[in-house]
Amino acid sequence: MTAPERNRARRTRPRPTMDDVAAVAGVSRGTVSRVLNGGHNVSGPALDAVRRAIRKTGYVVNQHARSLVTQRSDSVAFILSEPQDRLFEDPNFNILLRGCTQELAEHDITLLLTIAGTHEDRKRVGRYVTAGHVDGALVISSHAGSPLLDDLEARGLPFVACGRPLGRERDVSYVAADDRGGARQMVSYLGSRGRKRIATITGPLDTSGGVDRLAGYRDVLGEVDPRLVVTGDYSHDGGAEAMERLLRQVPDLDAVFVASDLMAVGAIAALHRAGRRVPDDVAVGGFDDSKVASTSVPGLTTIRQPWARLSAEMVRLLLNHLAGDAHAAVILPTELVVRDSA
Amino acid sequence: MTAPERNRARRTRPRPTMDDVAAVAGVSRGTVSRVLNGGHNVSGPALDAVRRAIRKTGYVVNQHARSLVTQRSDSVAFILSEPQDRLFEDPNFNILLRGCTQELAEHDITLLLTIAGTHEDRKRVGRYVTAGHVDGALVISSHAGSPLLDDLEARGLPFVACGRPLGRERDVSYVAADDRGGARQMVSYLGSRGRKRIATITGPLDTSGGVDRLAGYRDVLGEVDPRLVVTGDYSHDGGAEAMERLLRQVPDLDAVFVASDLMAVGAIAALHRAGRRVPDDVAVGGFDDSKVASTSVPGLTTIRQPWARLSAEMVRLLLNHLAGDAHAAVILPTELVVRDSA
DNA sequence: CTGAAAGCGCTTACAG
DNA sequence: CTGAAAGCGCTTACAG
């Protein structure tokens, strides 16, 4: 089917316009518009007549016409610039998404979820988002150097990022959990439990979660034996592989701080296969407090990210942005959650 | 921030319009429009000039203005009318979503994911979708009697459902896996392995997956002891509870057909707790072939839904709909996947 | 192949 | 409080 064909098909069902409701209400189009936009400066009888006419005709505003004059769409994009799988694996995105949707709904703004996992997706989404479809964007993208941010910036589209945008802190608004502080909490806790040989499995070092959590680890332990530090990829299997590497490099380790819960669960599986008991032989601390943390056996001691507050702050910042405020950053505190693994 | 304030803020960054590019290209607005829409009936030099002008000005079409005249938005909604959690738990939605996105991208149509888990969400989404934002919708909604379908229908918005819309088969387009046939495959297989006392855990009976898979079970076994049939809610814990009930009602069962993989995994956990071995004492068959089926221990014997084909067919039907075709239904065959649980 | 003009359906000063 | 009118940024017959 070609575009003209689709066009023709749509034309067959004409929707009532404002003129239609004005006609049945016996008022002018301007009056109809006024009741639609709050009903200020409209007499009681006129208000009633218009409302009745709207119901009778089944009128719904044509958003394109409205947006053309207001220069607003009253919707913002939630851009997921991650491989899609990660989204669906992580219930925290769920919480974030729902939180943002609700916050925005209170301001009569619709949230559109767009997924930009592949390079091609990102180009398409960039085009969509800058074509006036949305007033702003919430972008979730952990890896540094995403060209998407450049696109948005070049277009002057207001947006706020989730997580510290490596190397872009000065010019983009973001809200993030205190990754570094959280890591410090966990590593300090492991030390307070008498652990002497504490290793770490970091996230990818082009993500803020990778570098900041490692920085927090170093804040507590200083310069450590480099064999204690191994980099993972946030995945379950990646965590298991990293753990195996650690066991080879430093067989005498008695604790490990893992930069994500998913990797931590993989690490625990690897420890079991190697005959090490958790936490007796090796204590394991995660990060995120995602769903697996509470369902895995043993329960995972971890750092909780303040998901609900993150979404609230993201929306607040974006609204401020839309109102013309300069960019800003918000760092939210984390919380240690003790379960059985450490 | 009020709407007028947002408005004012947006006005401060004027975007180039078609007139701007026409001016720098030294042609009329009409010519610019023609190159934007395929470049037919435009001379080589004019084409070049316009393209250069577009690059120079950084012009991006104003989609609202375009949609206002074409009466199309070139985007369709993917409406998830489920409690949000389920989406994020089930990797199959992932596949479906990605498949639809790609199919549509080939037709230059953007897919917007909207989540309508709560009643309030559904109303908001209904309004959004019928305000002209999208040309059509793909709706995922398993429960019967969703008012969303009525809204869409009343507005004349073309849409296609995923899964048989109970009681609405005659007036709504849908594509579905052959739930009934798949259930028959599984129950026949259990019988062929020598199982004599085959129970079933159904899905909710206001979903097509609930009734159709039960119907398939009955197709093979006829009228059975009613204690062999128990209804679950598609969740892991619901599956476990249903299994416990079955063990109480019919302790001598030697097989169970469970209407979803997630429930099946819960059922297996309950069997273990009761000291029954799987598949030695009790064979367990699932439905969906979702991720848990291959990662659980033992691996789950199940019925695979044709996710990729489902998305392709949904898009095809929707495009036909947009072109004015009448509604239609497509049923796709399933496949038995044998692992260890049966 | 190209331009001038009408029109898509709204909002919003501007008069009254 | 209300109407007439201009204008948002496009597309598309219509002439030429």
XYZ file of C-alpha atoms (C1' of nucleotides) in Angstrom:
716
model
C 0.000 0.000 0.000
C 1.336 3.430 -0.912
C 0.957 6.560 1.157
C -1.697 8.062 -1.150
C -3.710 4.897 -0.759
C -3.583 5.087 2.998
C -4.537 8.698 2.709
C -7.562 7.976 0.630
C -8.685 5.274 3.011
C -8.563 7.656 5.974
C -10.548 10.286 4.152
C -13.582 8.098 3.983
C -14.451 8.674 7.630
C -14.654 12.415 8.192
C -14.413 13.503 11.799
C -16.514 16.341 13.140
C -14.606 19.615 13.343
C -14.952 22.629 15.569
C -17.179 24.222 12.973
C -19.582 21.338 13.282
C -19.911 21.727 17.013
C -20.125 25.513 16.694
C -23.003 25.061 14.282
C -25.019 22.744 16.508
C -24.251 24.874 19.581
C -25.224 28.037 17.754
C -22.020 29.867 18.634
C -18.811 30.789 16.866
C -15.764 28.651 16.494
C -13.874 30.918 18.860
C -16.298 30.198 21.659
C -15.971 26.484 21.135
C -12.222 26.846 21.318
C -12.513 28.781 24.561
C -14.535 26.115 26.293
C -12.079 23.512 25.053
C -9.244 25.470 26.588
C -10.545 25.927 30.076
C -13.857 27.657 29.574
C -12.665 31.093 30.631
C -14.605 34.080 29.394
C -17.577 31.996 28.382
C -21.122 32.515 29.656
C -22.927 29.714 31.413
C -25.480 29.083 28.679
C -22.823 29.106 25.968
C -20.741 26.685 27.984
C -23.641 24.301 28.333
C -24.602 24.515 24.701
C -21.059 23.795 23.559
C -20.636 20.888 25.950
C -23.844 19.371 24.735
C -22.835 19.868 21.141
C -19.501 18.202 21.775
C -21.183 15.177 23.238
C -23.722 15.040 20.451
C -21.226 15.264 17.634
C -18.601 13.111 19.320
C -16.069 15.815 18.667
C -12.415 15.207 19.521
C -9.863 17.924 18.974
C -7.535 17.462 16.035
C -4.225 17.472 17.770
C -2.270 18.291 14.643
C -4.205 21.464 14.018
C -3.879 22.473 17.616
C -0.175 21.729 17.760
C 0.408 23.652 14.563
C -0.718 26.852 16.206
C 0.380 26.259 19.784
C 3.770 24.899 18.719
C 3.378 22.277 21.372
C 2.462 18.621 21.223
C 1.870 18.068 24.927
C 3.769 14.871 24.763
C 7.312 13.873 25.545
C 9.361 10.902 24.462
C 10.858 8.316 26.749
C 13.791 7.172 24.669
C 15.359 3.876 25.520
C 18.710 3.876 23.861
C 19.696 0.444 25.034
C 19.676 -2.939 23.477
C 16.028 -3.792 23.909
C 16.676 -6.978 25.790
C 18.074 -5.161 28.735
C 14.911 -3.199 29.194
C 12.777 -6.238 29.355
C 15.118 -8.010 31.681
C 15.195 -5.245 34.203
C 12.055 -4.546 36.223
C 13.554 -1.268 37.323
C 12.916 0.257 33.932
C 9.364 -0.700 34.542
C 9.206 1.341 37.714
C 10.970 4.254 36.094
C 8.645 4.221 33.111
C 5.504 4.035 35.172
C 6.711 6.742 37.503
C 7.425 9.109 34.632
C 4.102 8.351 32.965
C 2.182 9.192 36.091
C 4.113 12.339 36.922
C 3.584 13.628 33.414
C -0.073 12.682 33.289
C -0.636 15.060 36.171
C 0.526 17.817 33.865
C -1.612 16.544 30.994
C 1.390 15.399 29.079
C 1.485 12.053 27.328
C 4.573 9.936 27.437
C 5.619 8.084 24.309
C 7.974 5.173 24.701
C 10.404 4.832 21.826
C 13.003 2.156 21.662
C 16.265 2.839 19.938
C 18.314 -0.263 20.382
C 20.060 -0.403 17.040
C 21.945 2.316 15.264
C 19.223 2.532 12.654
C 16.572 2.848 15.358
C 18.444 5.745 16.834
C 18.430 7.642 13.567
C 14.746 7.029 13.050
C 13.890 8.082 16.579
C 16.081 11.145 16.262
C 14.166 12.211 13.204
C 10.820 11.522 14.785
C 11.582 13.342 17.942
C 12.906 16.442 16.230
C 10.035 16.645 13.749
C 7.902 18.339 16.348
C 6.141 15.253 17.583
C 7.249 15.835 21.129
C 8.101 18.811 23.289
C 10.969 17.123 25.040
C 12.548 13.821 25.909
C 13.599 11.639 28.792
C 16.548 9.594 27.637
C 17.863 6.403 29.110
C 21.221 5.603 27.682
C 24.058 4.307 29.718
C 26.891 4.254 27.220
C 29.003 7.303 26.583
C 29.228 8.912 23.204
C 25.703 8.237 22.083
C 25.109 10.327 18.959
C 21.492 10.586 19.992
C 22.326 13.205 22.619
C 24.116 15.243 19.971
C 21.103 15.078 17.702
C 18.771 16.227 20.419
C 21.099 19.000 21.410
C 21.628 20.195 17.858
C 17.879 20.427 17.478
C 17.496 22.293 20.700
C 15.047 19.738 21.994
C 14.862 19.908 25.780
C 15.737 16.600 27.376
C 17.022 15.074 30.560
C 19.149 11.988 30.858
C 18.979 9.227 33.410
C 22.417 8.516 34.781
C 25.483 10.684 34.556
C 26.273 11.339 30.872
C 30.010 10.732 30.774
C 31.846 13.735 29.447
C 28.645 15.703 28.944
C 27.901 16.655 32.521
C 28.328 20.332 31.854
C 25.824 20.691 29.075
C 23.124 18.091 29.653
C 20.581 17.834 32.422
C 20.528 14.557 34.228
C 19.433 12.814 37.332
C 21.380 9.929 38.746
C 21.714 7.799 41.809
C 24.832 8.389 43.838
C 26.744 5.510 42.270
C 30.020 6.403 43.861
C 28.552 6.855 47.318
C 26.583 3.641 46.985
C 29.699 1.716 46.085
C 31.437 3.196 49.091
C 28.558 2.059 51.316
C 28.827 -1.491 50.057
C 32.590 -1.800 50.204
C 32.693 -0.256 53.678
C 30.046 -2.701 54.770
C 32.038 -5.656 53.441
C 35.083 -4.388 55.347
C 33.048 -3.947 58.526
C 32.119 -7.615 58.292
C 35.758 -8.545 58.535
C 36.481 -9.113 54.847
C 40.106 -8.497 54.009
C 40.491 -9.392 50.354
C 37.689 -7.553 48.545
C 37.546 -7.812 44.752
C 35.194 -6.028 42.378
C 33.434 -6.765 39.122
C 32.796 -3.427 37.415
C 30.330 -2.464 34.713
C 31.561 -1.417 31.266
C 33.927 1.496 31.699
C 32.112 3.636 29.150
C 29.117 3.784 31.482
C 28.800 5.949 34.547
C 27.741 2.924 36.556
C 31.013 1.334 35.515
C 33.391 4.141 36.391
C 31.570 5.655 39.357
C 31.048 2.420 41.233
C 34.673 1.539 40.675
C 35.639 4.971 41.973
C 33.619 4.350 45.122
C 35.391 1.016 45.593
C 38.736 2.803 45.307
C 37.609 5.542 47.679
C 37.432 2.929 50.400
C 40.291 0.615 49.495
C 42.747 2.987 47.857
C 45.148 1.558 45.290
C 44.560 -2.179 45.305
C 46.172 -5.203 43.724
C 45.077 -4.743 40.087
C 44.124 -8.394 39.854
C 41.238 -7.626 42.219
C 39.518 -5.516 39.557
C 37.752 -7.144 36.630
C 35.314 -5.622 34.145
C 31.940 -7.151 33.255
C 29.130 -6.252 30.870
C 26.105 -6.077 33.214
C 24.829 -9.479 32.047
C 24.325 -12.635 34.094
C 26.796 -14.672 32.076
C 29.268 -11.824 31.987
C 29.195 -11.788 35.778
C 29.898 -15.516 35.914
C 32.849 -15.216 33.554
C 34.287 -12.289 35.459
C 34.005 -14.276 38.695
C 35.856 -17.200 37.156
C 38.617 -14.861 36.109
C 38.831 -13.451 39.631
C 39.022 -16.921 41.149
C 41.943 -17.697 38.891
C 43.741 -14.425 39.567
C 43.118 -14.108 43.293
C 41.998 -17.466 44.695
C 42.235 -16.136 48.239
C 39.573 -13.428 47.843
C 36.911 -13.411 50.541
C 34.483 -10.829 49.149
C 33.420 -9.283 45.879
C 31.512 -6.119 45.125
C 29.615 -6.569 41.860
C 28.373 -3.484 40.004
C 24.954 -4.942 39.165
C 22.610 -7.499 40.683
C 22.320 -9.464 37.485
C 26.088 -9.901 37.305
C 26.138 -10.696 41.014
C 23.741 -13.585 40.526
C 25.961 -14.887 37.742
C 28.973 -14.518 40.012
C 27.274 -16.503 42.762
C 26.526 -19.296 40.284
C 30.209 -19.365 39.310
C 31.240 -19.446 42.972
C 28.969 -22.415 43.585
C 30.413 -24.269 40.643
C 33.866 -23.600 42.067
C 32.826 -25.061 45.400
C 32.869 -21.793 47.322
C 30.108 -21.084 49.790
C 28.303 -17.712 49.809
C 28.668 -15.859 52.094
C 30.779 -18.169 54.276
C 33.781 -18.355 51.955
C 33.046 -15.367 49.766
C 30.688 -12.506 50.533
C 28.924 -11.020 47.506
C 27.466 -7.505 47.309
C 25.410 -6.306 44.345
C 24.039 -3.023 43.082
C 20.525 -1.937 41.985
C 18.214 -3.908 44.246
C 16.454 -5.271 41.221
C 13.995 -8.111 41.402
C 16.562 -10.899 41.247
C 18.161 -9.569 44.419
C 15.241 -10.721 46.522
C 14.344 -13.879 44.620
C 17.818 -15.369 44.225
C 19.189 -17.872 46.696
C 20.872 -16.673 48.819
C 19.129 -13.292 48.900
C 21.460 -10.611 47.596
C 22.881 -7.899 49.787
C 22.826 -4.870 47.544
C 22.521 -1.115 47.080
C 19.042 0.178 46.378
C 18.577 2.800 43.697
C 15.797 5.315 44.430
C 13.768 4.545 41.316
C 10.619 6.374 42.304
C 12.492 9.528 43.159
C 14.564 9.256 40.005
C 11.473 9.377 37.821
C 9.955 12.226 39.792
C 13.120 14.271 39.485
C 13.513 13.548 35.801
C 10.054 14.855 35.092
C 10.543 17.872 37.296
C 13.756 18.786 35.522
C 12.199 18.328 32.110
C 9.245 20.529 32.957
C 11.624 23.196 34.195
C 13.542 22.845 30.977
C 10.417 23.295 28.910
C 9.761 26.442 30.877
C 13.129 27.748 29.796
C 15.338 26.929 32.763
C 18.986 26.191 32.230
C 20.225 22.632 32.586
C 20.725 21.083 35.980
C 21.833 17.882 37.639
C 20.380 15.965 40.546
C 22.147 13.219 42.466
C 20.000 11.034 44.688
C 21.236 9.005 47.661
C 21.236 5.215 47.670
C 20.553 2.741 50.448
C 22.247 -0.417 51.657
C 19.952 -3.458 51.726
C 21.334 -6.360 53.723
C 20.192 -9.883 52.863
C 22.115 -13.145 53.007
C 24.920 -12.983 50.473
C 27.107 -10.674 52.552
C 4.458 25.479 34.979
C 1.327 26.302 33.025
C 0.710 25.501 29.405
C 1.185 29.120 28.262
C 4.539 29.176 29.981
C 5.669 26.056 28.191
C 4.408 27.576 25.012
C 6.410 30.719 25.448
C 9.500 28.738 26.214
C 9.185 26.755 22.999
C 8.689 29.856 20.907
C 12.141 31.084 21.716
C 13.816 28.647 19.314
C 12.215 29.113 15.921
C 12.757 26.267 13.488
C 13.375 26.877 9.829
C 10.287 26.425 7.684
C 9.781 25.420 4.094
C 9.758 29.071 3.129
C 13.234 29.443 4.521
C 14.611 26.609 2.451
C 12.694 27.804 -0.605
C 14.322 31.201 -0.184
C 17.868 29.899 0.031
C 17.271 27.428 -2.796
C 15.740 30.148 -4.949
C 12.606 28.146 -5.734
C 9.006 28.136 -4.597
C 7.627 26.377 -1.574
C 5.813 23.933 -3.824
C 9.049 22.719 -5.319
C 10.537 22.168 -1.895
C 7.496 20.160 -0.968
C 7.883 18.045 -4.075
C 11.442 17.080 -3.344
C 10.433 16.282 0.216
C 7.770 13.957 -1.078
C 9.788 11.842 -3.416
C 11.287 14.367 -5.817
C 8.954 13.598 -8.716
C 8.485 16.287 -11.318
C 11.508 18.218 -10.194
C 14.457 19.128 -12.428
C 17.940 18.020 -11.528
C 19.268 21.477 -10.694
C 16.232 22.326 -8.590
C 16.570 19.055 -6.734
C 20.191 19.761 -5.944
C 19.535 23.304 -4.861
C 16.754 22.244 -2.538
C 18.768 19.439 -1.026
C 21.631 21.774 -0.354
C 19.294 24.329 1.163
C 17.788 21.700 3.429
C 21.193 20.730 4.700
C 22.256 24.318 5.132
C 19.194 25.400 7.055
C 18.890 22.188 9.027
C 15.277 21.966 7.960
C 13.061 19.239 9.362
C 9.474 18.929 8.269
C 6.865 20.049 10.759
C 4.902 16.893 11.137
C 1.849 18.629 12.537
C 1.479 20.847 9.515
C 1.968 17.914 7.208
C -0.477 15.729 9.073
C -3.055 18.468 9.100
C -3.257 18.411 5.335
C -2.545 14.762 4.629
C -4.832 13.564 7.416
C -2.221 11.010 8.272
C 0.339 10.815 11.030
C 2.399 7.952 9.607
C 2.550 6.391 12.989
C 0.589 3.670 14.699
C 0.185 2.838 18.351
C 1.182 -0.408 19.976
C -1.224 -0.489 22.883
C -0.420 -2.748 25.756
C -3.596 -3.130 27.689
C -2.149 -5.378 30.339
C -0.892 -4.831 33.808
C 2.527 -3.471 33.004
C 4.363 -6.062 35.016
C 3.365 -8.809 32.735
C 4.944 -7.124 29.770
C 8.250 -6.795 31.448
C 8.171 -10.318 32.694
C 7.582 -11.844 29.327
C 10.353 -11.701 26.729
C 7.846 -12.661 24.076
C 6.343 -9.207 24.121
C 9.825 -8.065 23.379
C 9.973 -10.132 20.219
C 6.519 -9.062 19.187
C 7.297 -5.403 19.715
C 10.553 -5.493 17.858
C 9.005 -7.432 15.003
C 6.198 -4.919 14.607
C 8.581 -1.974 14.808
C 10.720 -3.345 12.020
C 7.879 -4.347 9.760
C 6.377 -0.891 10.080
C 9.679 0.910 9.626
C 9.874 -0.642 6.180
C 6.720 1.257 5.357
C 8.036 4.461 6.938
C 5.635 4.204 9.793
C 6.698 4.857 13.339
C 5.441 2.675 16.131
C 4.493 4.288 19.418
C 4.324 2.094 22.464
C 1.627 3.100 24.868
C 0.949 1.285 28.067
C -2.541 1.138 29.417
C -2.358 -0.975 32.509
C -4.819 0.829 34.722
C -8.316 1.895 33.958
C -7.237 5.523 33.976
C -4.414 4.769 31.573
C -6.861 3.199 29.182
C -8.993 6.304 29.106
C -6.016 8.536 28.522
C -4.655 6.322 25.787
C -8.060 6.100 24.178
C -8.222 9.860 23.997
C -4.727 10.174 22.682
C -5.135 7.582 20.036
C -8.391 8.963 18.721
C -7.161 12.560 18.643
C -5.467 11.916 15.330
C -2.042 11.143 16.694
C -1.949 7.772 15.040
C -3.404 6.197 11.920
C -4.133 2.885 13.540
C -3.315 0.620 16.433
C -1.977 -2.781 17.298
C -3.585 -3.843 20.519
C -2.406 -6.454 22.955
C -5.102 -7.202 25.439
C -5.898 -10.640 26.606
C -8.923 -10.065 28.775
C -12.410 -10.005 27.322
C -14.616 -6.980 27.602
C -11.925 -4.341 27.376
C -13.651 -1.000 26.853
C -10.628 0.090 24.872
C -11.715 -1.929 21.863
C -15.120 -0.256 22.005
C -13.486 3.171 22.075
C -11.331 2.408 19.088
C -14.233 0.981 17.199
C -16.534 3.895 17.991
C -13.889 6.239 16.634
C -13.422 4.195 13.517
C -9.740 3.839 14.193
C -8.344 0.861 12.297
C -6.733 -1.649 14.609
C -5.792 -5.277 14.894
C -5.724 -7.311 18.050
C -3.240 -9.923 19.114
C -5.036 -13.010 20.309
C -8.637 -13.957 19.720
C -10.869 -11.201 21.099
C -13.469 -13.193 22.985
C -16.955 -12.431 21.753
C -15.699 -9.887 19.232
C -14.366 -12.232 16.585
C -16.876 -11.094 14.009
C -16.080 -7.399 14.085
C -12.441 -7.044 14.991
C -9.356 -8.037 13.061
C -6.952 -10.227 14.912
C -4.088 -12.592 14.580
C -3.581 -15.408 16.991
C -1.653 -18.575 17.492
C -3.662 -21.758 17.208
C -4.160 -22.098 20.953
C -6.610 -24.914 20.682
C -4.505 -26.900 18.241
C -1.397 -26.317 20.316
C -3.119 -27.610 23.416
C -4.187 -30.675 21.458
C -0.577 -31.243 20.381
C 0.650 -31.143 23.944
C -2.044 -33.297 25.478
C -1.728 -35.876 22.703
C 2.005 -35.937 23.265
C 1.547 -36.540 26.999
C -0.799 -39.392 26.171
C 1.643 -40.860 23.684
C 4.236 -40.998 26.444
C 2.005 -43.292 28.417
C 0.448 -40.791 30.791
C -2.992 -41.850 31.944
C -4.111 -39.257 34.449
C -3.539 -35.895 32.767
C -4.615 -32.767 34.619
C -4.572 -29.164 33.383
C -3.973 -25.742 34.821
C -5.844 -23.281 32.624
C -5.401 -19.548 32.161
C -8.107 -17.117 33.292
C -11.332 -18.063 31.554
C -11.950 -14.544 30.292
C -8.902 -14.856 28.054
C -8.712 -16.735 24.794
C -5.583 -18.502 26.001
C -7.639 -19.702 28.939
C -10.641 -21.036 27.089
C -8.991 -22.190 23.872
C -6.221 -24.187 25.506
C -8.769 -25.820 27.762
C -10.871 -26.632 24.713
C -7.865 -28.315 23.089
C -7.315 -30.368 26.234
C -10.945 -31.489 26.092
C -10.703 -32.224 22.383
C -8.218 -34.954 23.236
C -9.532 -36.244 26.551
C -13.254 -35.630 26.242
C -15.258 -35.108 29.409
C -12.841 -35.648 32.257
C -13.043 -35.842 36.011
C -13.702 -32.165 36.876
C -11.123 -32.301 39.636
C -8.457 -32.554 36.918
C -9.177 -29.012 35.777
C -7.976 -26.029 37.787
C -7.771 -22.372 36.785
C -4.670 -20.214 37.241
C -3.815 -16.590 36.567
C -0.741 -16.895 34.298
C 1.634 -16.028 37.147
C 4.399 -18.124 38.638
C 2.869 -18.226 42.106
C -0.586 -18.824 40.674
C 0.801 -21.890 38.925
C 2.267 -23.182 42.173
C -1.003 -22.725 44.041
C -2.977 -24.404 41.291
C -0.579 -27.337 41.373
C -1.009 -27.708 45.119
C -4.733 -27.779 44.663
C -4.430 -30.476 41.995
C -2.208 -32.594 44.232
C -4.856 -32.440 46.922
C -7.751 -33.201 44.572
C -6.114 -35.877 42.423
C -2.975 -37.204 44.148
C -2.642 -39.929 41.540
C -2.152 -37.602 38.543
C 0.858 -38.429 36.381
C 0.893 -35.438 34.028
C -0.263 -31.845 33.851
C -0.723 -29.518 30.916
C -0.161 -25.952 32.069
C -1.478 -23.080 29.951
C 1.647 -20.925 30.289
C 5.340 -21.507 30.868
C 5.478 -19.159 33.810
C 2.732 -21.091 35.585
C 4.413 -24.349 34.589
C 7.625 -23.328 36.326
C 5.614 -22.498 39.427
C 3.892 -25.854 39.183
C 7.220 -27.667 38.977
C 8.403 -25.855 42.108
C 5.262 -26.985 43.909
C 5.788 -30.562 42.718
C 9.327 -30.535 44.059
C 8.145 -29.266 47.397
C 5.628 -32.120 47.459
C 8.390 -34.636 46.781
C 7.298 -35.507 43.235
C 9.935 -35.933 40.580
C 9.543 -34.258 37.170
C 9.106 -35.904 34.751
C 9.446 -39.323 36.432
C 6.401 -39.027 38.690
C 4.620 -36.185 36.966
C 5.203 -34.953 33.429
C 4.714 -31.201 32.942
C 3.921 -29.510 29.635
C 3.827 -25.740 29.254
C 2.711 -23.247 26.635
C 4.479 -20.262 24.977
C 8.093 -21.348 24.761
C 9.121 -18.223 26.609
C 12.587 -17.725 27.982
C 12.004 -19.562 31.247
C 11.182 -22.695 29.303
C 14.790 -23.162 28.256
C 16.468 -21.823 31.380
C 14.442 -23.648 34.007
C 15.576 -26.957 35.444
C 14.414 -29.322 34.099
C 13.978 -27.720 30.696
C 10.306 -27.289 29.914
C 8.539 -29.236 27.209
C 6.195 -26.692 25.711
C 4.280 -25.305 22.729
C 6.041 -22.608 20.759
C 4.077 -19.599 19.645
C 5.150 -18.194 16.260
C 6.056 -14.737 17.570
C 7.859 -13.489 14.503
C 5.041 -14.485 12.197
C 2.485 -13.047 14.576
C 4.036 -9.597 14.357
C 4.412 -9.778 10.596
C 0.784 -10.735 10.183
C -0.434 -8.077 12.571
C 1.304 -5.391 10.587
C 0.110 -6.791 7.288
C -3.481 -6.821 8.479
C -3.226 -3.302 9.832
C -1.794 -1.949 6.594
C -4.601 -3.613 4.694
C -7.036 -2.069 7.097
C -5.589 1.381 6.558
C -6.025 0.811 2.842
C -9.693 0.212 3.456
C -9.939 -3.551 3.585
C -12.576 -5.197 5.725
C -11.561 -6.930 8.919
C -9.929 -10.325 8.836
C -8.522 -12.981 11.119
C -5.365 -15.027 10.878
C -4.608 -18.145 12.903
C -1.019 -19.335 12.943
C 0.134 -22.872 13.712
C 2.140 -23.734 16.813
C 4.941 -26.197 17.355
C 5.734 -28.787 20.016
C 9.137 -28.301 21.638
C 10.303 -31.325 23.624
C 12.754 -30.776 26.483
C 13.029 -32.649 29.786
C 9.894 -31.981 31.786
C 7.709 -34.335 29.742
C 8.962 21.140 -14.606
C 7.246 25.194 -11.718
C 4.687 28.851 -9.088
C 0.506 30.958 -7.014
C -3.266 29.879 -4.320
C -6.500 27.361 -1.597
C -7.229 24.860 2.343
C -6.266 21.338 6.324
C -8.493 22.515 11.694
C -7.249 24.830 15.099
C -5.923 29.304 18.621
C -5.679 33.944 19.758
C -5.206 38.759 19.753
C -8.400 42.342 18.357
C -12.644 44.831 18.303
C -16.877 45.382 20.013
C -18.718 37.620 26.973
C -18.440 36.986 21.755
C -17.420 36.923 16.660
C -14.523 37.820 12.528
C -10.085 37.328 10.939
C -5.312 36.214 10.685
C -2.057 32.786 10.760
C 0.429 28.237 12.291
C 3.451 25.213 8.140
C 2.477 22.275 5.185
C 0.371 19.626 0.414
C -1.820 19.564 -3.834
C -4.679 20.354 -7.634
C -4.544 23.943 -11.111
C -2.567 26.734 -14.681
C 1.048 27.621 -17.349
